[in-house]
């Protein structure tokens, strides 16, 4: 899942960014409305966290243009104002939810997860053959044996399993697991996938993670078409 945070208070933006990354989200940050709008219109975000009071363009202006461009992302608006009129205006403009500052990160995260669940059945686990991912506890087992993964390894594996049988490109992984600061010239994706193979496939059968030359990777059992 990829999230854009548009927040001019840098301390607040860092707080949100750090917390979301710890929850395995890919996060981009903009510190004014114009920069945030440009990112929102170019990149495929699942959710935009949008402050109301910002330089260059305020949150209402940004939201109006996002909706006019028919971007499919959810929008969670943040504001230091506690007035009903602002909440009504935001929701009428197309916001999906509204949160007043200051807020506890636990509540913020609950709102984020609720928005991302809309229109979909929440999954608490994923399975492919004998590989099981517990999404809430962030635990992985294969053939009943625990496999210990880093945050990025878990995020890549989750993306692979959710798209089992489909080719997943390096560009797709960069967008969905890393962020705008990802350097396409590095081999960090290949290294992460290598470590996943060592942990998920080396001591087990069948092999699940396969390289598709010139395209990316596909996750499937060896005997699957």
JSON list of C-alpha atoms in Angstrom, two decimals, residues 59-197:
[
{"chain": "A", "resi": 59, "resn": "UNK", "atom": "CA", "xyz": [-6.21, 21.16, 1.69]},
{"chain": "A", "resi": 60, "resn": "UNK", "atom": "CA", "xyz": [-9.66, 22.00, 0.33]},
{"chain": "A", "resi": 61, "resn": "UNK", "atom": "CA", "xyz": [-8.17, 23.23, -2.95]},
{"chain": "A", "resi": 62, "resn": "UNK", "atom": "CA", "xyz": [-5.97, 20.14, -3.26]},
{"chain": "A", "resi": 63, "resn": "UNK", "atom": "CA", "xyz": [-8.89, 17.83, -2.50]},
{"chain": "A", "resi": 64, "resn": "UNK", "atom": "CA", "xyz": [-11.10, 19.57, -5.04]},
{"chain": "A", "resi": 65, "resn": "UNK", "atom": "CA", "xyz": [-8.50, 19.06, -7.79]},
{"chain": "A", "resi": 66, "resn": "UNK", "atom": "CA", "xyz": [-7.83, 15.45, -6.81]},
{"chain": "A", "resi": 67, "resn": "UNK", "atom": "CA", "xyz": [-11.53, 14.66, -7.10]},
{"chain": "A", "resi": 68, "resn": "UNK", "atom": "CA", "xyz": [-11.90, 16.64, -10.34]},
{"chain": "A", "resi": 69, "resn": "UNK", "atom": "CA", "xyz": [-9.10, 14.50, -11.80]},
{"chain": "A", "resi": 70, "resn": "UNK", "atom": "CA", "xyz": [-11.05, 11.39, -10.67]},
{"chain": "A", "resi": 71, "resn": "UNK", "atom": "CA", "xyz": [-8.11, 9.93, -8.75]},
{"chain": "A", "resi": 72, "resn": "UNK", "atom": "CA", "xyz": [-9.40, 6.79, -6.97]},
{"chain": "A", "resi": 73, "resn": "UNK", "atom": "CA", "xyz": [-7.47, 7.29, -3.71]},
{"chain": "A", "resi": 74, "resn": "UNK", "atom": "CA", "xyz": [-9.05, 7.61, -0.28]},
{"chain": "A", "resi": 75, "resn": "UNK", "atom": "CA", "xyz": [-8.46, 10.96, 1.47]},
{"chain": "A", "resi": 76, "resn": "UNK", "atom": "CA", "xyz": [-8.05, 11.49, 5.20]},
{"chain": "A", "resi": 77, "resn": "UNK", "atom": "CA", "xyz": [-8.02, 15.19, 6.11]},
{"chain": "A", "resi": 78, "resn": "UNK", "atom": "CA", "xyz": [-6.16, 16.59, 9.12]},
{"chain": "A", "resi": 79, "resn": "UNK", "atom": "CA", "xyz": [-6.80, 19.93, 10.75]},
{"chain": "A", "resi": 80, "resn": "UNK", "atom": "CA", "xyz": [-6.03, 21.89, 13.91]},
{"chain": "A", "resi": 81, "resn": "UNK", "atom": "CA", "xyz": [-9.52, 23.35, 13.65]},
{"chain": "A", "resi": 82, "resn": "UNK", "atom": "CA", "xyz": [-12.29, 21.68, 15.60]},
{"chain": "A", "resi": 83, "resn": "UNK", "atom": "CA", "xyz": [-15.20, 23.42, 13.91]},
{"chain": "A", "resi": 84, "resn": "UNK", "atom": "CA", "xyz": [-18.13, 21.48, 12.48]},
{"chain": "A", "resi": 85, "resn": "UNK", "atom": "CA", "xyz": [-18.19, 23.73, 9.40]},
{"chain": "A", "resi": 86, "resn": "UNK", "atom": "CA", "xyz": [-14.69, 22.66, 8.36]},
{"chain": "A", "resi": 87, "resn": "UNK", "atom": "CA", "xyz": [-15.49, 18.97, 8.78]},
{"chain": "A", "resi": 88, "resn": "UNK", "atom": "CA", "xyz": [-18.67, 19.34, 6.77]},
{"chain": "A", "resi": 89, "resn": "UNK", "atom": "CA", "xyz": [-16.85, 21.28, 4.04]},
{"chain": "A", "resi": 90, "resn": "UNK", "atom": "CA", "xyz": [-14.14, 18.65, 3.82]},
{"chain": "A", "resi": 91, "resn": "UNK", "atom": "CA", "xyz": [-16.57, 15.75, 3.63]},
{"chain": "A", "resi": 92, "resn": "UNK", "atom": "CA", "xyz": [-18.74, 17.58, 1.09]},
{"chain": "A", "resi": 93, "resn": "UNK", "atom": "CA", "xyz": [-15.65, 18.25, -1.05]},
{"chain": "A", "resi": 94, "resn": "UNK", "atom": "CA", "xyz": [-14.86, 14.55, -1.18]},
{"chain": "A", "resi": 95, "resn": "UNK", "atom": "CA", "xyz": [-12.84, 13.63, 1.91]},
{"chain": "A", "resi": 96, "resn": "UNK", "atom": "CA", "xyz": [-13.44, 10.10, 3.18]},
{"chain": "A", "resi": 97, "resn": "UNK", "atom": "CA", "xyz": [-12.66, 10.91, 6.80]},
{"chain": "A", "resi": 98, "resn": "UNK", "atom": "CA", "xyz": [-11.54, 13.80, 9.02]},
{"chain": "A", "resi": 99, "resn": "UNK", "atom": "CA", "xyz": [-9.22, 13.85, 12.04]},
{"chain": "A", "resi": 100, "resn": "UNK", "atom": "CA", "xyz": [-8.52, 16.78, 14.36]},
{"chain": "A", "resi": 101, "resn": "UNK", "atom": "CA", "xyz": [-5.02, 17.53, 15.66]},
{"chain": "A", "resi": 102, "resn": "UNK", "atom": "CA", "xyz": [-3.52, 16.66, 18.04]},
{"chain": "A", "resi": 103, "resn": "UNK", "atom": "CA", "xyz": [-4.29, 12.96, 17.73]},
{"chain": "A", "resi": 104, "resn": "UNK", "atom": "CA", "xyz": [-2.92, 9.69, 19.05]},
{"chain": "A", "resi": 105, "resn": "UNK", "atom": "CA", "xyz": [-1.14, 7.67, 16.38]},
{"chain": "A", "resi": 106, "resn": "UNK", "atom": "CA", "xyz": [-3.19, 4.60, 17.33]},
{"chain": "A", "resi": 107, "resn": "UNK", "atom": "CA", "xyz": [-6.39, 6.43, 16.38]},
{"chain": "A", "resi": 108, "resn": "UNK", "atom": "CA", "xyz": [-4.82, 7.79, 13.19]},
{"chain": "A", "resi": 109, "resn": "UNK", "atom": "CA", "xyz": [-3.70, 4.29, 12.19]},
{"chain": "A", "resi": 110, "resn": "UNK", "atom": "CA", "xyz": [-7.15, 2.88, 12.92]},
{"chain": "A", "resi": 111, "resn": "UNK", "atom": "CA", "xyz": [-8.68, 5.50, 10.61]},
{"chain": "A", "resi": 112, "resn": "UNK", "atom": "CA", "xyz": [-6.12, 4.68, 7.89]},
{"chain": "A", "resi": 113, "resn": "UNK", "atom": "CA", "xyz": [-6.83, 0.96, 8.09]},
{"chain": "A", "resi": 114, "resn": "UNK", "atom": "CA", "xyz": [-10.59, 1.53, 8.10]},
{"chain": "A", "resi": 115, "resn": "UNK", "atom": "CA", "xyz": [-10.36, 3.66, 4.94]},
{"chain": "A", "resi": 116, "resn": "UNK", "atom": "CA", "xyz": [-8.16, 1.12, 3.16]},
{"chain": "A", "resi": 117, "resn": "UNK", "atom": "CA", "xyz": [-10.63, -1.65, 4.06]},
{"chain": "A", "resi": 118, "resn": "UNK", "atom": "CA", "xyz": [-13.60, 0.12, 2.48]},
{"chain": "A", "resi": 119, "resn": "UNK", "atom": "CA", "xyz": [-15.07, -1.90, -0.35]},
{"chain": "A", "resi": 120, "resn": "UNK", "atom": "CA", "xyz": [-12.90, -4.92, 0.48]},
{"chain": "A", "resi": 121, "resn": "UNK", "atom": "CA", "xyz": [-13.07, -7.81, 2.89]},
{"chain": "A", "resi": 122, "resn": "UNK", "atom": "CA", "xyz": [-10.31, -7.47, 5.48]},
{"chain": "A", "resi": 123, "resn": "UNK", "atom": "CA", "xyz": [-7.87, -10.33, 5.41]},
{"chain": "A", "resi": 124, "resn": "UNK", "atom": "CA", "xyz": [-6.03, -11.37, 8.55]},
{"chain": "A", "resi": 125, "resn": "UNK", "atom": "CA", "xyz": [-3.88, -14.01, 6.86]},
{"chain": "A", "resi": 126, "resn": "UNK", "atom": "CA", "xyz": [-2.57, -15.06, 3.45]},
{"chain": "A", "resi": 127, "resn": "UNK", "atom": "CA", "xyz": [-1.64, -18.57, 2.33]},
{"chain": "A", "resi": 128, "resn": "UNK", "atom": "CA", "xyz": [0.17, -20.16, -0.61]},
{"chain": "A", "resi": 129, "resn": "UNK", "atom": "CA", "xyz": [0.67, -23.93, -0.33]},
{"chain": "A", "resi": 130, "resn": "UNK", "atom": "CA", "xyz": [2.27, -24.36, 3.12]},
{"chain": "A", "resi": 131, "resn": "UNK", "atom": "CA", "xyz": [3.39, -20.72, 3.42]},
{"chain": "A", "resi": 132, "resn": "UNK", "atom": "CA", "xyz": [1.22, -18.70, 5.83]},
{"chain": "A", "resi": 133, "resn": "UNK", "atom": "CA", "xyz": [1.41, -14.96, 6.57]},
{"chain": "A", "resi": 134, "resn": "UNK", "atom": "CA", "xyz": [-0.33, -13.68, 9.71]},
{"chain": "A", "resi": 135, "resn": "UNK", "atom": "CA", "xyz": [-0.97, -10.05, 8.71]},
{"chain": "A", "resi": 136, "resn": "UNK", "atom": "CA", "xyz": [-1.93, -8.81, 12.17]},
{"chain": "A", "resi": 137, "resn": "UNK", "atom": "CA", "xyz": [0.92, -10.41, 14.10]},
{"chain": "A", "resi": 138, "resn": "UNK", "atom": "CA", "xyz": [3.33, -10.03, 11.14]},
{"chain": "A", "resi": 139, "resn": "UNK", "atom": "CA", "xyz": [4.43, -13.62, 11.49]},
{"chain": "A", "resi": 140, "resn": "UNK", "atom": "CA", "xyz": [5.36, -16.04, 8.74]},
{"chain": "A", "resi": 141, "resn": "UNK", "atom": "CA", "xyz": [5.46, -19.82, 8.85]},
{"chain": "A", "resi": 142, "resn": "UNK", "atom": "CA", "xyz": [6.22, -22.44, 6.25]},
{"chain": "A", "resi": 143, "resn": "UNK", "atom": "CA", "xyz": [5.30, -26.06, 6.88]},
{"chain": "A", "resi": 144, "resn": "UNK", "atom": "CA", "xyz": [4.61, -24.91, 10.44]},
{"chain": "A", "resi": 145, "resn": "UNK", "atom": "CA", "xyz": [8.12, -23.58, 10.95]},
{"chain": "A", "resi": 146, "resn": "UNK", "atom": "CA", "xyz": [8.54, -19.87, 11.87]},
{"chain": "A", "resi": 147, "resn": "UNK", "atom": "CA", "xyz": [10.40, -17.65, 9.39]},
{"chain": "A", "resi": 148, "resn": "UNK", "atom": "CA", "xyz": [11.79, -14.37, 10.66]},
{"chain": "A", "resi": 149, "resn": "UNK", "atom": "CA", "xyz": [11.68, -11.47, 8.18]},
{"chain": "A", "resi": 150, "resn": "UNK", "atom": "CA", "xyz": [12.64, -7.81, 8.20]},
{"chain": "A", "resi": 151, "resn": "UNK", "atom": "CA", "xyz": [9.94, -5.18, 7.66]},
{"chain": "A", "resi": 152, "resn": "UNK", "atom": "CA", "xyz": [10.81, -4.82, 3.96]},
{"chain": "A", "resi": 153, "resn": "UNK", "atom": "CA", "xyz": [11.09, -8.58, 3.44]},
{"chain": "A", "resi": 154, "resn": "UNK", "atom": "CA", "xyz": [7.62, -9.05, 4.93]},
{"chain": "A", "resi": 155, "resn": "UNK", "atom": "CA", "xyz": [6.19, -6.28, 2.75]},
{"chain": "A", "resi": 156, "resn": "UNK", "atom": "CA", "xyz": [7.70, -7.78, -0.43]},
{"chain": "A", "resi": 157, "resn": "UNK", "atom": "CA", "xyz": [6.50, -11.27, 0.48]},
{"chain": "A", "resi": 158, "resn": "UNK", "atom": "CA", "xyz": [3.00, -9.97, 1.22]},
{"chain": "A", "resi": 159, "resn": "UNK", "atom": "CA", "xyz": [2.92, -8.27, -2.18]},
{"chain": "A", "resi": 160, "resn": "UNK", "atom": "CA", "xyz": [4.11, -11.45, -3.89]},
{"chain": "A", "resi": 161, "resn": "UNK", "atom": "CA", "xyz": [1.46, -13.61, -2.20]},
{"chain": "A", "resi": 162, "resn": "UNK", "atom": "CA", "xyz": [-1.34, -11.12, -2.88]},
{"chain": "A", "resi": 163, "resn": "UNK", "atom": "CA", "xyz": [-0.34, -11.28, -6.56]},
{"chain": "A", "resi": 164, "resn": "UNK", "atom": "CA", "xyz": [0.47, -14.99, -6.70]},
{"chain": "A", "resi": 165, "resn": "UNK", "atom": "CA", "xyz": [0.69, -16.27, -10.28]},
{"chain": "A", "resi": 166, "resn": "UNK", "atom": "CA", "xyz": [1.22, -12.75, -11.67]},
{"chain": "A", "resi": 167, "resn": "UNK", "atom": "CA", "xyz": [4.50, -11.21, -12.76]},
{"chain": "A", "resi": 168, "resn": "UNK", "atom": "CA", "xyz": [5.56, -8.52, -10.29]},
{"chain": "A", "resi": 169, "resn": "UNK", "atom": "CA", "xyz": [7.99, -6.01, -11.79]},
{"chain": "A", "resi": 170, "resn": "UNK", "atom": "CA", "xyz": [10.80, -4.25, -9.95]},
{"chain": "A", "resi": 171, "resn": "UNK", "atom": "CA", "xyz": [9.09, -0.94, -10.71]},
{"chain": "A", "resi": 172, "resn": "UNK", "atom": "CA", "xyz": [5.93, -2.18, -9.04]},
{"chain": "A", "resi": 173, "resn": "UNK", "atom": "CA", "xyz": [7.88, -3.25, -5.95]},
{"chain": "A", "resi": 174, "resn": "UNK", "atom": "CA", "xyz": [9.67, 0.10, -5.84]},
{"chain": "A", "resi": 175, "resn": "UNK", "atom": "CA", "xyz": [6.35, 1.95, -5.94]},
{"chain": "A", "resi": 176, "resn": "UNK", "atom": "CA", "xyz": [4.44, -0.23, -3.49]},
{"chain": "A", "resi": 177, "resn": "UNK", "atom": "CA", "xyz": [7.11, -1.16, -0.93]},
{"chain": "A", "resi": 178, "resn": "UNK", "atom": "CA", "xyz": [9.66, 1.67, -1.09]},
{"chain": "A", "resi": 179, "resn": "UNK", "atom": "CA", "xyz": [8.93, 5.36, -1.88]},
{"chain": "A", "resi": 180, "resn": "UNK", "atom": "CA", "xyz": [9.92, 8.33, -4.07]},
{"chain": "A", "resi": 181, "resn": "UNK", "atom": "CA", "xyz": [13.44, 8.37, -2.65]},
{"chain": "A", "resi": 182, "resn": "UNK", "atom": "CA", "xyz": [14.13, 4.87, -3.95]},
{"chain": "A", "resi": 183, "resn": "UNK", "atom": "CA", "xyz": [17.23, 4.83, -6.15]},
{"chain": "A", "resi": 184, "resn": "UNK", "atom": "CA", "xyz": [16.48, 2.70, -9.25]},
{"chain": "A", "resi": 185, "resn": "UNK", "atom": "CA", "xyz": [20.21, 2.20, -9.79]},
{"chain": "A", "resi": 186, "resn": "UNK", "atom": "CA", "xyz": [20.61, 0.22, -6.56]},
{"chain": "A", "resi": 187, "resn": "UNK", "atom": "CA", "xyz": [20.18, -3.54, -6.32]},
{"chain": "A", "resi": 188, "resn": "UNK", "atom": "CA", "xyz": [18.25, -3.39, -3.04]},
{"chain": "A", "resi": 189, "resn": "UNK", "atom": "CA", "xyz": [15.20, -5.12, -4.56]},
{"chain": "A", "resi": 190, "resn": "UNK", "atom": "CA", "xyz": [17.24, -8.03, -5.88]},
{"chain": "A", "resi": 191, "resn": "UNK", "atom": "CA", "xyz": [19.06, -8.30, -2.54]},
{"chain": "A", "resi": 192, "resn": "UNK", "atom": "CA", "xyz": [15.77, -8.31, -0.62]},
{"chain": "A", "resi": 193, "resn": "UNK", "atom": "CA", "xyz": [14.32, -11.00, -2.89]},
{"chain": "A", "resi": 194, "resn": "UNK", "atom": "CA", "xyz": [17.53, -13.04, -2.53]},
{"chain": "A", "resi": 195, "resn": "UNK", "atom": "CA", "xyz": [17.21, -12.97, 1.25]},
{"chain": "A", "resi": 196, "resn": "UNK", "atom": "CA", "xyz": [13.53, -13.93, 0.96]},
{"chain": "A", "resi": 197, "resn": "UNK", "atom": "CA", "xyz": [14.44, -16.93, -1.16]}
]
